[in-house]
């Protein structure tokens, strides 16, 4: 197999600091947060405005990469399931996928809502959330 190297484009600033107490999904109490993008990528933010919906890909750097099966949501009454059928952070390649809404853009800082990632989480990429209108 071939290994691939990823370079973060920024990091998350959030009041969430402990993965074990962070919401599992954005609609479970995720506070507003900031996406802090490295200055070298400023041109890549051209045209991005408040009101934009984005997909944010993160590297869940505190995840266990050796976990392959889990009880969904840690509920032992549920059957063991392969992590590829869950949104669990612990997985071979812990890439987080977050659908967020941009509240404000200040230089290379994006104030966002609906982000359940913890403070310091590396950001890998941003992509527009496509709808049938686009």
CSV table of N, CA and C in Angstrom, one decimal:
chain,number,residue,atom,x,y,z
A,1,UNK,N,0.8,-1.2,0.0
A,1,UNK,CA,0.0,0.0,0.0
A,1,UNK,C,0.9,1.2,0.0
A,2,UNK,N,0.4,2.3,-0.6
A,2,UNK,CA,1.0,3.6,-0.6
A,2,UNK,C,0.6,4.5,0.5
A,3,UNK,N,1.5,5.1,1.2
A,3,UNK,CA,1.2,6.1,2.2
A,3,UNK,C,1.0,7.5,1.5
A,4,UNK,N,0.1,8.3,2.1
A,4,UNK,CA,-0.1,9.7,1.6
A,4,UNK,C,0.1,10.7,2.7
A,5,UNK,N,0.8,11.8,2.3
A,5,UNK,CA,1.0,12.8,3.3
A,5,UNK,C,0.0,13.9,3.2
A,6,UNK,N,-0.6,14.3,4.3
A,6,UNK,CA,-1.6,15.4,4.3
A,6,UNK,C,-1.0,16.6,5.0
A,7,UNK,N,-1.2,17.8,4.6
A,7,UNK,CA,-0.8,19.0,5.2
A,7,UNK,C,-2.0,19.8,5.7
A,8,UNK,N,-2.2,20.0,7.0
A,8,UNK,CA,-3.3,20.8,7.4
A,8,UNK,C,-3.2,22.2,6.9
A,9,UNK,N,-4.4,22.8,6.6
A,9,UNK,CA,-4.5,24.1,6.1
A,9,UNK,C,-4.8,25.1,7.3
A,10,UNK,N,-5.1,24.6,8.5
A,10,UNK,CA,-5.4,25.4,9.6
A,10,UNK,C,-5.8,24.6,10.8
A,11,UNK,N,-6.5,25.2,11.7
A,11,UNK,CA,-6.9,24.5,12.9
A,11,UNK,C,-8.2,25.1,13.5
A,12,UNK,N,-8.8,24.3,14.4
A,12,UNK,CA,-10.1,24.8,15.0
A,12,UNK,C,-9.8,25.5,16.3
A,13,UNK,N,-10.5,26.6,16.5
A,13,UNK,CA,-10.5,27.2,17.9
A,13,UNK,C,-11.9,27.1,18.4
A,14,UNK,N,-12.0,26.4,19.5
A,14,UNK,CA,-13.3,26.1,20.1
A,14,UNK,C,-13.3,26.1,21.6
A,15,UNK,N,-14.4,26.3,22.2
A,15,UNK,CA,-14.6,26.1,23.6
A,15,UNK,C,-14.5,24.6,24.0
A,16,UNK,N,-14.7,23.7,23.0
A,16,UNK,CA,-14.7,22.3,23.3
A,16,UNK,C,-13.2,21.9,23.4
A,17,UNK,N,-12.8,21.3,24.5
A,17,UNK,CA,-11.4,20.9,24.7
A,17,UNK,C,-11.2,19.4,25.0
A,18,UNK,N,-12.3,18.7,25.4
A,18,UNK,CA,-12.2,17.3,25.8
A,18,UNK,C,-13.0,16.5,24.8
A,19,UNK,N,-12.4,15.6,24.0
A,19,UNK,CA,-13.2,14.8,23.1
A,19,UNK,C,-14.3,14.0,23.8
A,20,UNK,N,-14.0,13.5,25.0
A,20,UNK,CA,-14.9,12.7,25.7
A,20,UNK,C,-16.2,13.4,26.1
A,21,UNK,N,-16.2,14.7,26.2
A,21,UNK,CA,-17.4,15.4,26.6
A,21,UNK,C,-18.0,16.3,25.5
A,22,UNK,N,-17.3,16.3,24.3
A,22,UNK,CA,-17.8,17.1,23.2
A,22,UNK,C,-19.0,16.4,22.6
A,23,UNK,N,-19.9,17.2,22.0
A,23,UNK,CA,-21.1,16.6,21.3
A,23,UNK,C,-20.6,15.7,20.2
A,24,UNK,N,-21.4,14.6,20.0
A,24,UNK,CA,-21.0,13.7,19.0
A,24,UNK,C,-21.5,14.1,17.6
A,25,UNK,N,-22.5,15.0,17.6
A,25,UNK,CA,-23.0,15.5,16.3
A,25,UNK,C,-23.3,17.0,16.6
A,26,UNK,N,-23.2,17.8,15.5
A,26,UNK,CA,-23.4,19.3,15.7
A,26,UNK,C,-24.7,19.7,16.3
A,27,UNK,N,-25.7,19.0,16.1
A,27,UNK,CA,-27.0,19.4,16.6
A,27,UNK,C,-27.2,18.9,18.1
A,28,UNK,N,-26.1,18.4,18.7
A,28,UNK,CA,-26.2,18.0,20.1
A,28,UNK,C,-25.5,19.0,21.0
A,29,UNK,N,-25.5,20.3,20.6
A,29,UNK,CA,-24.9,21.3,21.5
A,29,UNK,C,-23.6,21.8,21.1
A,30,UNK,N,-23.2,21.7,19.8
A,30,UNK,CA,-21.9,22.3,19.4
A,30,UNK,C,-21.9,23.8,19.5
A,31,UNK,N,-21.0,24.4,20.2
A,31,UNK,CA,-21.0,25.9,20.3
A,31,UNK,C,-20.4,26.5,19.0
A,32,UNK,N,-20.6,27.8,18.8
A,32,UNK,CA,-19.9,28.5,17.7
A,32,UNK,C,-18.4,28.3,17.8
A,33,UNK,N,-17.6,28.2,16.8
A,33,UNK,CA,-16.2,28.0,16.8
A,33,UNK,C,-15.5,28.8,15.7
A,34,UNK,N,-14.2,28.8,15.6
A,34,UNK,CA,-13.5,29.5,14.6
A,34,UNK,C,-12.7,28.5,13.8
A,35,UNK,N,-12.6,28.6,12.5
A,35,UNK,CA,-11.7,27.9,11.6
A,35,UNK,C,-10.6,28.9,11.4
A,36,UNK,N,-9.4,28.6,11.8
A,36,UNK,CA,-8.2,29.5,11.6
A,36,UNK,C,-7.4,28.9,10.5
A,37,UNK,N,-7.4,29.6,9.3
A,37,UNK,CA,-6.7,29.1,8.1
A,37,UNK,C,-5.3,29.8,8.1
A,38,UNK,N,-4.3,29.0,7.7
A,38,UNK,CA,-3.0,29.5,7.6
A,38,UNK,C,-2.9,30.6,6.6
A,39,UNK,N,-2.2,31.7,6.8
A,39,UNK,CA,-2.2,32.9,5.9
A,39,UNK,C,-1.8,32.5,4.5
A,40,UNK,N,-1.0,31.5,4.3
A,40,UNK,CA,-0.5,31.2,3.0
A,40,UNK,C,-1.7,30.7,2.1
A,41,UNK,N,-2.8,30.3,2.7
A,41,UNK,CA,-4.0,29.9,1.9
A,41,UNK,C,-5.0,31.0,1.8
A,42,UNK,N,-4.7,32.2,2.2
A,42,UNK,CA,-5.7,33.3,2.1
A,42,UNK,C,-6.3,33.4,0.7
A,43,UNK,N,-5.5,33.3,-0.4
A,43,UNK,CA,-6.1,33.4,-1.7
A,43,UNK,C,-7.2,32.3,-2.0
A,44,UNK,N,-7.1,31.1,-1.3
A,44,UNK,CA,-8.1,30.1,-1.5
A,44,UNK,C,-9.4,30.4,-0.9
A,45,UNK,N,-9.5,31.4,0.0
A,45,UNK,CA,-10.7,31.8,0.6
A,45,UNK,C,-11.4,32.9,-0.2
A,46,UNK,N,-10.8,33.3,-1.3
A,46,UNK,CA,-11.4,34.4,-2.1
A,46,UNK,C,-12.9,34.1,-2.5
A,47,UNK,N,-13.8,35.0,-2.2
A,47,UNK,CA,-15.2,34.9,-2.5
A,47,UNK,C,-16.0,34.2,-1.4
A,48,UNK,N,-15.4,33.7,-0.4
A,48,UNK,CA,-16.1,33.1,0.7
A,48,UNK,C,-16.7,34.1,1.6
A,49,UNK,N,-18.0,34.0,1.9
A,49,UNK,CA,-18.7,35.1,2.7
A,49,UNK,C,-19.5,34.4,3.8
A,50,UNK,N,-20.0,35.3,4.7
A,50,UNK,CA,-20.9,34.8,5.7
A,50,UNK,C,-22.2,34.3,5.0
A,51,UNK,N,-22.7,33.3,5.6
A,51,UNK,CA,-23.9,32.7,5.0
A,51,UNK,C,-23.6,31.4,4.1
A,52,UNK,N,-22.3,31.2,3.9
A,52,UNK,CA,-21.9,30.0,3.1
A,52,UNK,C,-22.0,28.8,3.9
A,53,UNK,N,-22.5,27.7,3.3
A,53,UNK,CA,-22.4,26.4,4.0
A,53,UNK,C,-21.3,25.6,3.4
A,54,UNK,N,-20.5,25.0,4.3
A,54,UNK,CA,-19.3,24.3,3.9
A,54,UNK,C,-19.2,22.9,4.5
A,55,UNK,N,-18.4,22.0,3.8
A,55,UNK,CA,-18.0,20.8,4.4
A,55,UNK,C,-16.6,21.0,4.8
A,56,UNK,N,-16.3,20.7,6.1
A,56,UNK,CA,-14.9,20.8,6.6
A,56,UNK,C,-14.4,19.4,6.9
A,57,UNK,N,-13.2,19.2,6.3
A,57,UNK,CA,-12.6,17.9,6.6
A,57,UNK,C,-11.5,18.2,7.6
A,58,UNK,N,-11.5,17.4,8.7
A,58,UNK,CA,-10.5,17.6,9.7
A,58,UNK,C,-9.8,16.2,10.0
A,59,UNK,N,-8.6,16.4,10.6
A,59,UNK,CA,-7.9,15.2,11.0
A,59,UNK,C,-8.1,15.0,12.5
A,60,UNK,N,-8.8,14.0,12.9
A,60,UNK,CA,-9.2,13.7,14.3
A,60,UNK,C,-7.9,13.2,15.0
A,61,UNK,N,-7.0,14.1,15.3
A,61,UNK,CA,-5.7,13.7,15.8
A,61,UNK,C,-5.6,13.0,17.1
A,62,UNK,N,-6.7,13.0,17.9
A,62,UNK,CA,-6.7,12.2,19.1
A,62,UNK,C,-7.3,10.9,19.0
A,63,UNK,N,-7.7,10.5,17.9
A,63,UNK,CA,-8.4,9.2,17.7
A,63,UNK,C,-7.5,8.0,17.7
A,64,UNK,N,-8.1,6.9,18.0
A,64,UNK,CA,-7.3,5.6,18.0
A,64,UNK,C,-7.5,5.0,16.6
A,65,UNK,N,-6.4,4.9,15.9
A,65,UNK,CA,-6.4,4.4,14.5
A,65,UNK,C,-6.4,2.9,14.4
A,66,UNK,N,-6.4,2.2,15.6
A,66,UNK,CA,-6.5,0.7,15.6
A,66,UNK,C,-7.9,0.2,15.9
A,67,UNK,N,-8.8,1.0,16.0
A,67,UNK,CA,-10.2,0.6,16.3
A,67,UNK,C,-10.9,0.3,14.9
A,68,UNK,N,-11.5,-0.9,14.9
A,68,UNK,CA,-12.2,-1.3,13.6
A,68,UNK,C,-13.6,-1.6,13.9
A,69,UNK,N,-14.0,-2.0,15.1
A,69,UNK,CA,-15.4,-2.2,15.4
A,69,UNK,C,-15.7,-1.5,16.7
A,70,UNK,N,-17.0,-1.2,16.9
A,70,UNK,CA,-17.5,-0.5,18.1
A,70,UNK,C,-18.9,-0.8,18.4
A,71,UNK,N,-19.4,-0.5,19.5
A,71,UNK,CA,-20.8,-0.4,19.8
A,71,UNK,C,-21.2,1.0,19.5
A,72,UNK,N,-22.1,1.2,18.5
A,72,UNK,CA,-22.4,2.6,18.1
A,72,UNK,C,-22.8,3.4,19.3
A,73,UNK,N,-22.2,4.6,19.3
A,73,UNK,CA,-22.4,5.6,20.4
A,73,UNK,C,-22.0,5.1,21.7
A,74,UNK,N,-21.2,4.0,21.8
A,74,UNK,CA,-20.8,3.5,23.1
A,74,UNK,C,-21.8,2.7,23.8
A,75,UNK,N,-22.9,2.5,23.2
A,75,UNK,CA,-24.1,1.8,23.8
A,75,UNK,C,-23.9,0.3,23.7
A,76,UNK,N,-23.6,-0.4,24.8
A,76,UNK,CA,-23.3,-1.8,24.7
A,76,UNK,C,-24.5,-2.7,24.5
A,77,UNK,N,-25.7,-2.1,24.5
A,77,UNK,CA,-26.9,-2.8,24.2
A,77,UNK,C,-27.0,-2.9,22.6
A,78,UNK,N,-26.3,-2.2,21.9
A,78,UNK,CA,-26.3,-2.2,20.4
A,78,UNK,C,-25.2,-3.2,20.0
A,79,UNK,N,-25.5,-3.8,18.9
A,79,UNK,CA,-24.5,-4.8,18.3
A,79,UNK,C,-23.2,-4.2,17.9
A,80,UNK,N,-22.2,-4.9,18.0
A,80,UNK,CA,-20.9,-4.5,17.4
A,80,UNK,C,-21.0,-4.2,15.9
A,81,UNK,N,-20.5,-3.1,15.5
A,81,UNK,CA,-20.6,-2.6,14.1
A,81,UNK,C,-19.2,-2.2,13.6
A,82,UNK,N,-18.9,-2.4,12.4
A,82,UNK,CA,-17.7,-1.9,11.8
A,82,UNK,C,-17.7,-0.4,11.7
A,83,UNK,N,-16.5,0.2,12.0
A,83,UNK,CA,-16.5,1.7,12.1
A,83,UNK,C,-16.9,2.3,10.7
A,84,UNK,N,-16.7,1.6,9.6
A,84,UNK,CA,-17.1,2.2,8.4
A,84,UNK,C,-18.6,2.5,8.2
A,85,UNK,N,-19.4,1.9,9.1
A,85,UNK,CA,-20.8,2.1,9.1
A,85,UNK,C,-21.2,3.1,10.2
A,86,UNK,N,-20.3,3.8,10.7
A,86,UNK,CA,-20.6,4.7,11.8
A,86,UNK,C,-19.9,6.0,11.6
A,87,UNK,N,-20.2,7.0,12.4
A,87,UNK,CA,-19.5,8.3,12.4
A,87,UNK,C,-18.4,8.4,13.5
A,88,UNK,N,-18.1,7.3,14.1
A,88,UNK,CA,-17.1,7.2,15.2
A,88,UNK,C,-15.8,7.9,14.8
A,89,UNK,N,-15.2,8.6,15.7
A,89,UNK,CA,-13.9,9.2,15.4
A,89,UNK,C,-12.7,8.2,15.3
A,90,UNK,N,-12.8,7.1,16.1
A,90,UNK,CA,-11.8,6.1,16.1
A,90,UNK,C,-11.9,5.2,14.9
A,91,UNK,N,-10.9,5.3,14.0
A,91,UNK,CA,-11.0,4.5,12.8
A,91,UNK,C,-9.6,4.5,12.1
A,92,UNK,N,-9.3,3.7,11.1
A,92,UNK,CA,-8.0,3.6,10.5
A,92,UNK,C,-7.5,5.0,10.0
A,93,UNK,N,-8.3,5.8,9.4
A,93,UNK,CA,-7.9,7.1,8.9
A,93,UNK,C,-8.9,8.1,9.5
A,94,UNK,N,-8.6,8.7,10.6
A,94,UNK,CA,-9.6,9.5,11.4
A,94,UNK,C,-9.9,10.9,10.7
A,95,UNK,N,-10.5,10.8,9.6
A,95,UNK,CA,-10.9,12.1,8.9
A,95,UNK,C,-12.3,12.4,9.4
A,96,UNK,N,-12.4,13.6,9.9
A,96,UNK,CA,-13.7,14.2,10.3
A,96,UNK,C,-14.4,14.9,9.2
A,97,UNK,N,-15.7,14.8,9.1
A,97,UNK,CA,-16.5,15.4,8.0
A,97,UNK,C,-17.6,16.2,8.8
A,98,UNK,N,-17.6,17.5,8.6
A,98,UNK,CA,-18.5,18.4,9.3
A,98,UNK,C,-19.2,19.4,8.3
A,99,UNK,N,-20.5,19.4,8.4
A,99,UNK,CA,-21.3,20.4,7.6
A,99,UNK,C,-21.5,21.6,8.5
A,100,UNK,N,-20.9,22.7,8.1
A,100,UNK,CA,-21.0,23.9,8.9
A,100,UNK,C,-21.6,25.1,8.2
A,101,UNK,N,-21.9,26.1,8.9
A,101,UNK,CA,-22.5,27.4,8.4
A,101,UNK,C,-21.5,28.5,8.8
A,102,UNK,N,-21.1,29.3,7.8
A,102,UNK,CA,-20.2,30.4,8.1
A,102,UNK,C,-21.0,31.6,8.6
A,103,UNK,N,-20.6,32.1,9.8
A,103,UNK,CA,-21.3,33.3,10.4
A,103,UNK,C,-20.6,34.6,10.0
A,104,UNK,N,-19.3,34.5,9.9
A,104,UNK,CA,-18.5,35.7,9.6
A,104,UNK,C,-17.1,35.3,9.0
A,105,UNK,N,-16.6,36.1,8.2
A,105,UNK,CA,-15.2,35.9,7.7
A,105,UNK,C,-14.4,37.2,8.1
A,106,UNK,N,-13.3,36.9,8.8
A,106,UNK,CA,-12.4,38.0,9.2
A,106,UNK,C,-11.0,37.6,8.8
A,107,UNK,N,-10.6,38.1,7.7
A,107,UNK,CA,-9.3,37.7,7.1
A,107,UNK,C,-9.3,36.2,6.8
A,108,UNK,N,-8.4,35.5,7.5
A,108,UNK,CA,-8.3,34.0,7.3
A,108,UNK,C,-9.0,33.3,8.5
A,109,UNK,N,-9.8,34.0,9.2
A,109,UNK,CA,-10.6,33.3,10.3
A,109,UNK,C,-12.0,33.3,10.0
A,110,UNK,N,-12.6,32.1,10.1
A,110,UNK,CA,-14.0,31.9,9.8
A,110,UNK,C,-14.8,31.6,11.0
A,111,UNK,N,-15.7,32.4,11.4
A,111,UNK,CA,-16.6,32.1,12.6
A,111,UNK,C,-17.7,31.2,12.1
A,112,UNK,N,-17.9,30.1,12.7
A,112,UNK,CA,-18.8,29.1,12.2
A,112,UNK,C,-19.7,28.5,13.3
A,113,UNK,N,-20.8,27.9,12.9
A,113,UNK,CA,-21.7,27.2,13.8
A,113,UNK,C,-21.8,25.8,13.2
A,114,UNK,N,-22.2,24.9,14.1
A,114,UNK,CA,-22.4,23.5,13.8
A,114,UNK,C,-21.1,22.7,13.7
A,115,UNK,N,-20.1,23.1,14.5
A,115,UNK,CA,-18.8,22.3,14.4
A,115,UNK,C,-18.6,21.7,15.8
A,116,UNK,N,-18.5,20.4,15.8
A,116,UNK,CA,-18.3,19.6,17.1
A,116,UNK,C,-16.9,19.2,17.3
A,117,UNK,N,-16.0,19.7,16.5
A,117,UNK,CA,-14.6,19.4,16.6
A,117,UNK,C,-14.0,20.1,17.8
A,118,UNK,N,-13.0,19.5,18.5
A,118,UNK,CA,-12.4,20.2,19.6
A,118,UNK,C,-11.3,21.1,19.3
A,119,UNK,N,-10.9,22.0,20.2
A,119,UNK,CA,-9.9,23.0,20.1
A,119,UNK,C,-8.6,22.3,19.6
A,120,UNK,N,-8.0,22.9,18.6
A,120,UNK,CA,-6.7,22.4,18.1
A,120,UNK,C,-6.8,21.4,17.0
A,121,UNK,N,-8.0,20.9,16.7
A,121,UNK,CA,-8.1,19.9,15.6
A,121,UNK,C,-7.6,20.5,14.3
A,122,UNK,N,-6.7,19.7,13.6
A,122,UNK,CA,-6.2,20.2,12.3
A,122,UNK,C,-7.3,20.2,11.3
A,123,UNK,N,-7.3,21.2,10.4
A,123,UNK,CA,-8.3,21.3,9.3
A,123,UNK,C,-7.5,20.8,8.0
A,124,UNK,N,-8.1,19.9,7.3
A,124,UNK,CA,-7.5,19.4,6.1
A,124,UNK,C,-8.0,20.1,4.8
A,125,UNK,N,-9.2,20.4,4.8
A,125,UNK,CA,-9.8,21.0,3.6
A,125,UNK,C,-11.2,21.6,3.8
A,126,UNK,N,-11.6,22.5,3.0
A,126,UNK,CA,-12.9,23.1,3.0
A,126,UNK,C,-13.5,22.9,1.6
A,127,UNK,N,-14.8,22.5,1.5
A,127,UNK,CA,-15.5,22.3,0.3
A,127,UNK,C,-16.8,22.9,0.4
A,128,UNK,N,-17.4,23.5,-0.7
A,128,UNK,CA,-18.7,24.0,-0.6
A,128,UNK,C,-19.7,22.9,-0.5
A,129,UNK,N,-20.8,23.2,0.3
A,129,UNK,CA,-21.8,22.2,0.4
A,129,UNK,C,-22.7,22.4,-0.8
A,130,UNK,N,-22.7,21.5,-1.7
A,130,UNK,CA,-23.5,21.7,-2.9
A,130,UNK,C,-25.0,21.3,-2.8
A,131,UNK,N,-25.8,22.1,-3.4
A,131,UNK,CA,-27.2,21.8,-3.4
A,131,UNK,C,-27.6,21.7,-4.8
A,132,UNK,N,-28.9,21.4,-5.1
A,132,UNK,CA,-29.4,21.3,-6.5
A,132,UNK,C,-29.3,22.6,-7.2
A,133,UNK,N,-29.3,23.7,-6.4
A,133,UNK,CA,-29.3,25.0,-7.0
A,133,UNK,C,-27.9,25.4,-7.5
A,134,UNK,N,-26.9,24.7,-7.1
A,134,UNK,CA,-25.5,25.1,-7.5
A,134,UNK,C,-25.0,24.1,-8.5
